[in-house]
mmCIF file with all atom_site columns, C-alpha atoms in Angstrom:
data_model
loop_
_atom_site.group_PDB
_atom_site.id
_atom_site.type_symbol
_atom_site.label_atom_id
_atom_site.label_alt_id
_atom_site.label_comp_id
_atom_site.label_asym_id
_atom_site.label_entity_id
_atom_site.label_seq_id
_atom_site.pdbx_PDB_ins_code
_atom_site.Cartn_x
_atom_site.Cartn_y
_atom_site.Cartn_z
_atom_site.occupancy
_atom_site.B_iso_or_equiv
_atom_site.pdbx_formal_charge
_atom_site.auth_seq_id
_atom_site.auth_comp_id
_atom_site.auth_asym_id
_atom_site.auth_atom_id
_atom_site.pdbx_PDB_model_num
ATOM 1   C CA . MET L 1 1   ? 13.026 98.184 -211.952 1.00 0.00 ? 649 MET L CA 1
ATOM 2   C CA . ASN L 1 2   ? 16.663 96.686 -211.379 1.00 0.00 ? 650 ASN L CA 1
ATOM 3   C CA . LYS L 1 3   ? 16.898 93.419 -213.441 1.00 0.00 ? 651 LYS L CA 1
ATOM 4   C CA . LEU L 1 4   ? 18.630 90.310 -212.431 1.00 0.00 ? 652 LEU L CA 1
ATOM 5   C CA . PRO L 1 5   ? 21.607 89.279 -214.349 1.00 0.00 ? 653 PRO L CA 1
ATOM 6   C CA . GLU L 1 6   ? 21.523 85.506 -216.568 1.00 0.00 ? 654 GLU L CA 1
ATOM 7   C CA . ILE L 1 7   ? 22.727 82.947 -215.459 1.00 0.00 ? 655 ILE L CA 1
ATOM 8   C CA . SER L 1 8   ? 24.639 80.718 -217.966 1.00 0.00 ? 656 SER L CA 1
ATOM 9   C CA . HIS L 1 9   ? 24.286 76.736 -217.987 1.00 0.00 ? 657 HIS L CA 1
ATOM 10  C CA . THR L 1 10  ? 27.906 76.560 -216.910 1.00 0.00 ? 658 THR L CA 1
ATOM 11  C CA . GLN L 1 11  ? 27.516 78.127 -213.680 1.00 0.00 ? 659 GLN L CA 1
ATOM 12  C CA . ILE L 1 12  ? 24.363 76.185 -213.034 1.00 0.00 ? 660 ILE L CA 1
ATOM 13  C CA . GLU L 1 13  ? 25.971 73.075 -214.020 1.00 0.00 ? 661 GLU L CA 1
ATOM 14  C CA . THR L 1 14  ? 28.430 72.631 -211.086 1.00 0.00 ? 662 THR L CA 1
ATOM 15  C CA . GLY L 1 15  ? 28.953 69.711 -208.939 1.00 0.00 ? 663 GLY L CA 1
ATOM 16  C CA . PHE L 1 16  ? 28.767 65.565 -209.360 1.00 0.00 ? 664 PHE L CA 1
ATOM 17  C CA . THR L 1 17  ? 25.447 63.691 -210.891 1.00 0.00 ? 665 THR L CA 1
ATOM 18  C CA . ILE L 1 18  ? 23.785 60.808 -209.146 1.00 0.00 ? 666 ILE L CA 1
ATOM 19  C CA . VAL L 1 19  ? 25.894 59.057 -211.972 1.00 0.00 ? 667 VAL L CA 1
ATOM 20  C CA . GLU L 1 20  ? 29.207 60.052 -211.485 1.00 0.00 ? 668 GLU L CA 1
ATOM 21  C CA . THR L 1 21  ? 28.954 59.321 -207.448 1.00 0.00 ? 669 THR L CA 1
ATOM 22  C CA . ILE L 1 22  ? 27.498 55.901 -207.902 1.00 0.00 ? 670 ILE L CA 1
ATOM 23  C CA . THR L 1 23  ? 30.245 55.203 -210.689 1.00 0.00 ? 671 THR L CA 1
ATOM 24  C CA . ALA L 1 24  ? 33.221 56.691 -208.115 1.00 0.00 ? 672 ALA L CA 1
ATOM 25  C CA . LEU L 1 25  ? 31.824 54.604 -205.245 1.00 0.00 ? 673 LEU L CA 1
ATOM 26  C CA . THR L 1 26  ? 31.992 51.256 -207.541 1.00 0.00 ? 674 THR L CA 1
ATOM 27  C CA . ILE L 1 27  ? 35.162 51.723 -208.437 1.00 0.00 ? 675 ILE L CA 1
ATOM 28  C CA . SER L 1 28  ? 36.142 52.081 -204.751 1.00 0.00 ? 676 SER L CA 1
ATOM 29  C CA . THR L 1 29  ? 34.722 49.172 -203.720 1.00 0.00 ? 677 THR L CA 1
ATOM 30  C CA . ILE L 1 30  ? 36.235 47.123 -206.314 1.00 0.00 ? 678 ILE L CA 1
ATOM 31  C CA . VAL L 1 31  ? 39.492 48.490 -205.994 1.00 0.00 ? 679 VAL L CA 1
ATOM 32  C CA . ALA L 1 32  ? 38.801 47.527 -201.791 1.00 0.00 ? 680 ALA L CA 1
ATOM 33  C CA . ALA L 1 33  ? 37.798 44.129 -203.030 1.00 0.00 ? 681 ALA L CA 1
ATOM 34  C CA . VAL L 1 34  ? 40.517 43.303 -204.924 1.00 0.00 ? 682 VAL L CA 1
ATOM 35  C CA . SER L 1 35  ? 43.091 44.742 -202.240 1.00 0.00 ? 683 SER L CA 1
ATOM 36  C CA . PHE L 1 36  ? 41.920 43.254 -199.392 1.00 0.00 ? 684 PHE L CA 1
ATOM 37  C CA . PRO L 1 37  ? 43.438 39.979 -200.158 1.00 0.00 ? 685 PRO L CA 1
ATOM 38  C CA . SER L 1 38  ? 46.967 41.248 -200.231 1.00 0.00 ? 686 SER L CA 1
ATOM 39  C CA . LEU L 1 39  ? 46.299 43.582 -197.325 1.00 0.00 ? 687 LEU L CA 1
ATOM 40  C CA . ALA L 1 40  ? 45.261 40.720 -195.167 1.00 0.00 ? 688 ALA L CA 1
ATOM 41  C CA . GLY L 1 41  ? 47.859 38.342 -196.287 1.00 0.00 ? 689 GLY L CA 1
ATOM 42  C CA . PHE L 1 42  ? 50.404 41.886 -195.494 1.00 0.00 ? 690 PHE L CA 1
ATOM 43  C CA . TRP L 1 43  ? 49.006 41.986 -192.031 1.00 0.00 ? 691 TRP L CA 1
ATOM 44  C CA . GLY L 1 44  ? 49.141 38.242 -191.218 1.00 0.00 ? 692 GLY L CA 1
ATOM 45  C CA . ASP L 1 45  ? 52.979 37.979 -192.481 1.00 0.00 ? 693 ASP L CA 1
ATOM 46  C CA . TYR L 1 46  ? 53.620 41.327 -190.202 1.00 0.00 ? 694 TYR L CA 1
ATOM 47  C CA . ALA L 1 47  ? 51.569 39.749 -186.987 1.00 0.00 ? 695 ALA L CA 1
ATOM 48  C CA . THR L 1 48  ? 53.824 36.535 -187.530 1.00 0.00 ? 696 THR L CA 1
ATOM 49  C CA . ARG L 1 49  ? 57.299 38.157 -188.137 1.00 0.00 ? 697 ARG L CA 1
ATOM 50  C CA . LEU L 1 50  ? 56.839 40.622 -184.740 1.00 0.00 ? 698 LEU L CA 1
ATOM 51  C CA . ALA L 1 51  ? 55.944 37.427 -182.476 1.00 0.00 ? 699 ALA L CA 1
ATOM 52  C CA . GLN L 1 52  ? 58.651 36.020 -183.661 1.00 0.00 ? 700 GLN L CA 1
ATOM 53  C CA . THR L 1 53  ? 61.131 38.547 -183.456 1.00 0.00 ? 701 THR L CA 1
ATOM 54  C CA . ASN L 1 54  ? 59.719 39.288 -180.048 1.00 0.00 ? 702 ASN L CA 1
ATOM 55  C CA . ALA L 1 55  ? 60.525 35.578 -178.782 1.00 0.00 ? 703 ALA L CA 1
ATOM 56  C CA . HIS L 1 56  ? 63.560 36.371 -180.128 1.00 0.00 ? 704 HIS L CA 1
ATOM 57  C CA . ALA L 1 57  ? 64.038 39.007 -178.200 1.00 0.00 ? 705 ALA L CA 1
ATOM 58  C CA . GLN L 1 58  ? 63.122 38.102 -174.861 1.00 0.00 ? 706 GLN L CA 1
ATOM 59  C CA . LEU L 1 59  ? 65.507 34.711 -175.339 1.00 0.00 ? 707 LEU L CA 1
ATOM 60  C CA . LEU L 1 60  ? 68.440 36.986 -175.667 1.00 0.00 ? 708 LEU L CA 1
ATOM 61  C CA . ILE L 1 61  ? 67.840 38.884 -173.260 1.00 0.00 ? 709 ILE L CA 1
ATOM 62  C CA . LEU L 1 62  ? 66.996 36.376 -170.748 1.00 0.00 ? 710 LEU L CA 1
ATOM 63  C CA . LYS L 1 63  ? 70.095 34.768 -171.682 1.00 0.00 ? 711 LYS L CA 1
ATOM 64  C CA . ARG L 1 64  ? 72.378 37.589 -170.847 1.00 0.00 ? 712 ARG L CA 1
ATOM 65  C CA . GLU L 1 65  ? 70.371 38.441 -167.889 1.00 0.00 ? 713 GLU L CA 1
ATOM 66  C CA . ALA L 1 66  ? 71.422 34.816 -166.643 1.00 0.00 ? 714 ALA L CA 1
ATOM 67  C CA . GLN L 1 67  ? 75.444 35.478 -167.103 1.00 0.00 ? 715 GLN L CA 1
ATOM 68  C CA . ARG L 1 68  ? 74.758 38.910 -166.058 1.00 0.00 ? 716 ARG L CA 1
ATOM 69  C CA . THR L 1 69  ? 73.491 38.244 -163.003 1.00 0.00 ? 717 THR L CA 1
ATOM 70  C CA . ASN L 1 70  ? 75.542 34.589 -162.317 1.00 0.00 ? 718 ASN L CA 1
ATOM 71  C CA . ARG L 1 71  ? 71.840 32.447 -161.640 1.00 0.00 ? 719 ARG L CA 1
ATOM 72  C CA . THR L 1 72  ? 69.991 29.997 -163.672 1.00 0.00 ? 720 THR L CA 1
ATOM 73  C CA . CYS L 1 73  ? 66.872 31.460 -165.473 1.00 0.00 ? 721 CYS L CA 1
ATOM 74  C CA . GLN L 1 74  ? 64.180 29.751 -166.621 1.00 0.00 ? 722 GLN L CA 1
ATOM 75  C CA . VAL L 1 75  ? 61.078 30.478 -169.362 1.00 0.00 ? 723 VAL L CA 1
ATOM 76  C CA . THR L 1 76  ? 57.941 28.108 -169.960 1.00 0.00 ? 724 THR L CA 1
ATOM 77  C CA . PHE L 1 77  ? 56.266 28.676 -173.169 1.00 0.00 ? 725 PHE L CA 1
ATOM 78  C CA . SER L 1 78  ? 52.323 27.540 -172.746 1.00 0.00 ? 726 SER L CA 1
ATOM 79  C CA . GLY L 1 79  ? 50.387 28.276 -175.855 1.00 0.00 ? 727 GLY L CA 1
ATOM 80  C CA . ASN L 1 80  ? 51.236 32.320 -176.087 1.00 0.00 ? 728 ASN L CA 1
ATOM 81  C CA . GLN L 1 81  ? 52.230 32.994 -173.350 1.00 0.00 ? 729 GLN L CA 1
ATOM 82  C CA . ALA L 1 82  ? 55.936 32.881 -171.708 1.00 0.00 ? 730 ALA L CA 1
ATOM 83  C CA . THR L 1 83  ? 56.574 33.062 -167.961 1.00 0.00 ? 731 THR L CA 1
ATOM 84  C CA . VAL L 1 84  ? 59.985 33.428 -166.307 1.00 0.00 ? 732 VAL L CA 1
ATOM 85  C CA . ASN L 1 85  ? 61.410 32.151 -163.094 1.00 0.00 ? 733 ASN L CA 1
ATOM 86  C CA . PRO L 1 86  ? 62.588 33.675 -161.662 1.00 0.00 ? 734 PRO L CA 1
ATOM 87  C CA . ALA L 1 87  ? 60.213 37.043 -162.410 1.00 0.00 ? 735 ALA L CA 1
ATOM 88  C CA . ASP L 1 88  ? 62.759 39.709 -162.195 1.00 0.00 ? 736 ASP L CA 1
ATOM 89  C CA . CYS L 1 89  ? 65.088 37.746 -164.673 1.00 0.00 ? 737 CYS L CA 1
ATOM 90  C CA . LEU L 1 90  ? 63.039 39.638 -167.355 1.00 0.00 ? 738 LEU L CA 1
ATOM 91  C CA . VAL L 1 91  ? 60.748 42.219 -166.278 1.00 0.00 ? 739 VAL L CA 1
ATOM 92  C CA . SER L 1 92  ? 58.900 42.592 -169.494 1.00 0.00 ? 740 SER L CA 1
ATOM 93  C CA . MET L 1 93  ? 58.193 38.883 -170.263 1.00 0.00 ? 741 MET L CA 1
ATOM 94  C CA . GLY L 1 94  ? 54.841 38.562 -168.577 1.00 0.00 ? 742 GLY L CA 1
ATOM 95  C CA . ARG L 1 95  ? 52.774 39.468 -171.531 1.00 0.00 ? 743 ARG L CA 1
ATOM 96  C CA . SER L 1 96  ? 51.828 37.182 -174.493 1.00 0.00 ? 744 SER L CA 1
ATOM 97  C CA . LEU L 1 97  ? 54.374 36.528 -177.623 1.00 0.00 ? 745 LEU L CA 1
ATOM 98  C CA . SER L 1 98  ? 51.845 37.474 -179.787 1.00 0.00 ? 746 SER L CA 1
ATOM 99  C CA . ASP L 1 99  ? 50.634 40.952 -178.276 1.00 0.00 ? 747 ASP L CA 1
ATOM 100 C CA . SER L 1 100 ? 51.427 43.540 -180.558 1.00 0.00 ? 748 SER L CA 1
ATOM 101 C CA . GLY L 1 101 ? 52.932 45.886 -178.075 1.00 0.00 ? 749 GLY L CA 1
ATOM 102 C CA . TRP L 1 102 ? 50.192 48.569 -178.024 1.00 0.00 ? 750 TRP L CA 1
ATOM 103 C CA . GLY L 1 103 ? 47.686 46.280 -176.240 1.00 0.00 ? 751 GLY L CA 1
ATOM 104 C CA . SER L 1 104 ? 45.949 44.357 -179.072 1.00 0.00 ? 752 SER L CA 1
ATOM 105 C CA . ASP L 1 105 ? 46.448 40.953 -179.633 1.00 0.00 ? 753 ASP L CA 1
ATOM 106 C CA . LEU L 1 106 ? 47.841 39.786 -183.178 1.00 0.00 ? 754 LEU L CA 1
ATOM 107 C CA . GLY L 1 107 ? 46.046 36.813 -183.410 1.00 0.00 ? 755 GLY L CA 1
ATOM 108 C CA . VAL L 1 108 ? 49.204 34.377 -184.023 1.00 0.00 ? 756 VAL L CA 1
ATOM 109 C CA . THR L 1 109 ? 49.470 31.092 -182.565 1.00 0.00 ? 757 THR L CA 1
ATOM 110 C CA . VAL L 1 110 ? 52.331 29.856 -181.275 1.00 0.00 ? 758 VAL L CA 1
ATOM 111 C CA . SER L 1 111 ? 53.458 26.225 -181.088 1.00 0.00 ? 759 SER L CA 1
ATOM 112 C CA . GLY L 1 112 ? 55.992 23.711 -181.085 1.00 0.00 ? 760 GLY L CA 1
ATOM 113 C CA . THR L 1 113 ? 58.407 21.447 -179.175 1.00 0.00 ? 761 THR L CA 1
ATOM 114 C CA . LEU L 1 114 ? 60.112 24.350 -177.035 1.00 0.00 ? 762 LEU L CA 1
ATOM 115 C CA . SER L 1 115 ? 58.181 24.271 -173.706 1.00 0.00 ? 763 SER L CA 1
ATOM 116 C CA . SER L 1 116 ? 60.528 25.174 -170.889 1.00 0.00 ? 764 SER L CA 1
ATOM 117 C CA . VAL L 1 117 ? 64.321 26.749 -171.354 1.00 0.00 ? 765 VAL L CA 1
ATOM 118 C CA . THR L 1 118 ? 66.681 27.366 -168.279 1.00 0.00 ? 766 THR L CA 1
ATOM 119 C CA . PHE L 1 119 ? 69.511 29.676 -169.381 1.00 0.00 ? 767 PHE L CA 1
ATOM 120 C CA . SER L 1 120 ? 72.566 29.454 -167.150 1.00 0.00 ? 768 SER L CA 1
ATOM 121 C CA . PRO L 1 121 ? 75.141 31.717 -166.279 1.00 0.00 ? 769 PRO L CA 1
ATOM 122 C CA . LEU L 1 122 ? 77.790 29.465 -168.216 1.00 0.00 ? 770 LEU L CA 1
ATOM 123 C CA . ALA L 1 123 ? 75.883 30.360 -171.210 1.00 0.00 ? 771 ALA L CA 1
ATOM 124 C CA . THR L 1 124 ? 74.701 26.904 -171.572 1.00 0.00 ? 772 THR L CA 1
ATOM 125 C CA . ILE L 1 125 ? 70.911 25.825 -171.936 1.00 0.00 ? 773 ILE L CA 1
ATOM 126 C CA . THR L 1 126 ? 68.518 22.770 -170.929 1.00 0.00 ? 774 THR L CA 1
ATOM 127 C CA . PRO L 1 127 ? 66.518 20.985 -171.755 1.00 0.00 ? 775 PRO L CA 1
ATOM 128 C CA . SER L 1 128 ? 68.956 18.521 -173.576 1.00 0.00 ? 776 SER L CA 1
ATOM 129 C CA . SER L 1 129 ? 67.595 18.816 -177.265 1.00 0.00 ? 777 SER L CA 1
ATOM 130 C CA . ASN L 1 130 ? 67.220 21.400 -179.884 1.00 0.00 ? 778 ASN L CA 1
ATOM 131 C CA . GLY L 1 131 ? 63.600 23.059 -179.356 1.00 0.00 ? 779 GLY L CA 1
ATOM 132 C CA . THR L 1 132 ? 61.291 25.114 -182.055 1.00 0.00 ? 780 THR L CA 1
ATOM 133 C CA . LEU L 1 133 ? 58.839 27.676 -181.737 1.00 0.00 ? 781 LEU L CA 1
ATOM 134 C CA . ARG L 1 134 ? 56.042 27.816 -184.966 1.00 0.00 ? 782 ARG L CA 1
ATOM 135 C CA . PHE L 1 135 ? 54.251 31.344 -185.640 1.00 0.00 ? 783 PHE L CA 1
ATOM 136 C CA . GLY L 1 136 ? 50.897 31.332 -187.347 1.00 0.00 ? 784 GLY L CA 1
ATOM 137 C CA . HIS L 1 137 ? 48.422 33.445 -188.598 1.00 0.00 ? 785 HIS L CA 1
ATOM 138 C CA . ALA L 1 138 ? 44.892 32.480 -190.399 1.00 0.00 ? 786 ALA L CA 1
ATOM 139 C CA . TRP L 1 139 ? 45.368 35.331 -192.909 1.00 0.00 ? 787 TRP L CA 1
ATOM 140 C CA . THR L 1 140 ? 48.936 33.977 -194.032 1.00 0.00 ? 788 THR L CA 1
ATOM 141 C CA . ASN L 1 141 ? 49.997 30.714 -195.600 1.00 0.00 ? 789 ASN L CA 1
ATOM 142 C CA . THR L 1 142 ? 53.925 31.225 -193.957 1.00 0.00 ? 790 THR L CA 1
ATOM 143 C CA . THR L 1 143 ? 54.573 29.982 -190.920 1.00 0.00 ? 791 THR L CA 1
ATOM 144 C CA . ARG L 1 144 ? 57.858 31.277 -188.869 1.00 0.00 ? 792 ARG L CA 1
ATOM 145 C CA . CYS L 1 145 ? 59.658 29.146 -186.507 1.00 0.00 ? 793 CYS L CA 1
ATOM 146 C CA . LEU L 1 146 ? 62.445 30.108 -183.917 1.00 0.00 ? 794 LEU L CA 1
ATOM 147 C CA . VAL L 1 147 ? 65.009 27.498 -183.307 1.00 0.00 ? 795 VAL L CA 1
ATOM 148 C CA . LEU L 1 148 ? 67.242 27.164 -180.007 1.00 0.00 ? 796 LEU L CA 1
ATOM 149 C CA . SER L 1 149 ? 69.776 24.928 -180.782 1.00 0.00 ? 797 SER L CA 1
ATOM 150 C CA . GLN L 1 150 ? 72.296 22.937 -178.310 1.00 0.00 ? 798 GLN L CA 1
ATOM 151 C CA . PRO L 1 151 ? 74.361 23.205 -176.077 1.00 0.00 ? 799 PRO L CA 1
ATOM 152 C CA . LEU L 1 152 ? 74.971 27.248 -175.867 1.00 0.00 ? 800 LEU L CA 1
ATOM 153 C CA . GLY L 1 153 ? 71.214 28.488 -177.023 1.00 0.00 ? 801 GLY L CA 1
ATOM 154 C CA . VAL L 1 154 ? 71.926 29.206 -180.242 1.00 0.00 ? 802 VAL L CA 1
ATOM 155 C CA . ILE L 1 155 ? 68.828 31.339 -181.905 1.00 0.00 ? 803 ILE L CA 1
ATOM 156 C CA . ARG L 1 156 ? 68.164 30.705 -185.482 1.00 0.00 ? 804 ARG L CA 1
ATOM 157 C CA . LEU L 1 157 ? 64.943 31.986 -187.092 1.00 0.00 ? 805 LEU L CA 1
ATOM 158 C CA . GLY L 1 158 ? 63.626 31.279 -190.221 1.00 0.00 ? 806 GLY L CA 1
ATOM 159 C CA . THR L 1 159 ? 60.235 29.651 -192.007 1.00 0.00 ? 807 THR L CA 1
ATOM 160 C CA . ILE L 1 160 ? 58.794 26.360 -191.897 1.00 0.00 ? 808 ILE L CA 1
ATOM 161 C CA . GLN L 1 161 ? 59.539 24.918 -195.051 1.00 0.00 ? 809 GLN L CA 1
ATOM 162 C CA . GLN L 1 162 ? 58.446 21.119 -195.624 1.00 0.00 ? 810 GLN L CA 1
ATOM 163 C CA . ASN L 1 163 ? 57.731 20.836 -191.902 1.00 0.00 ? 811 ASN L CA 1
ATOM 164 C CA . ALA L 1 164 ? 61.572 21.939 -191.257 1.00 0.00 ? 812 ALA L CA 1
ATOM 165 C CA . CYS L 1 165 ? 62.654 25.266 -189.972 1.00 0.00 ? 813 CYS L CA 1
ATOM 166 C CA . VAL L 1 166 ? 64.783 26.547 -193.082 1.00 0.00 ? 814 VAL L CA 1
ATOM 167 C CA . LYS L 1 167 ? 66.784 30.009 -192.062 1.00 0.00 ? 815 LYS L CA 1
ATOM 168 C CA . ASP L 1 168 ? 65.308 33.268 -194.200 1.00 0.00 ? 816 ASP L CA 1
ATOM 169 C CA . GLY L 1 169 ? 68.310 34.926 -194.075 1.00 0.00 ? 817 GLY L CA 1
ATOM 170 C CA . ARG L 1 170 ? 67.736 38.022 -191.705 1.00 0.00 ? 818 ARG L CA 1
ATOM 171 C CA . SER L 1 171 ? 69.021 36.125 -188.455 1.00 0.00 ? 819 SER L CA 1
#
């Protein structure tokens, strides 16, 4: 008669015990809970920086298009939306300033004193005073800003510090 081979205890005890599994899940949960505020702050900062960069790029393109076509081009900001008149001055300008570019909203709030800007073919702008756009997000304390200065439409990027837009060194 054939006898089955003996199995040692080391061969039987493979895999994870319930205690090891619960310990690993507990540690993973603690690490996730500790890192979430940091990741949320990172996302909020990324979103405000992207919205600021989108607005900056669109204003530069609009300014150059007014010079290239030898006509005036106007952009109007209302909430998170920017509209251009005439519309063919900037084809990509119909979307929200807080759009990620992938069809999802970043949750950025756009506010400020810059409601409408007209670029002339001579590279001058109206209104007659400087204007500021502010970009904020609920997950970060950093408020980014964009200042459009008179008379040539120089655009300065920065962050809000003590209720003033301070240049952040990357513009």
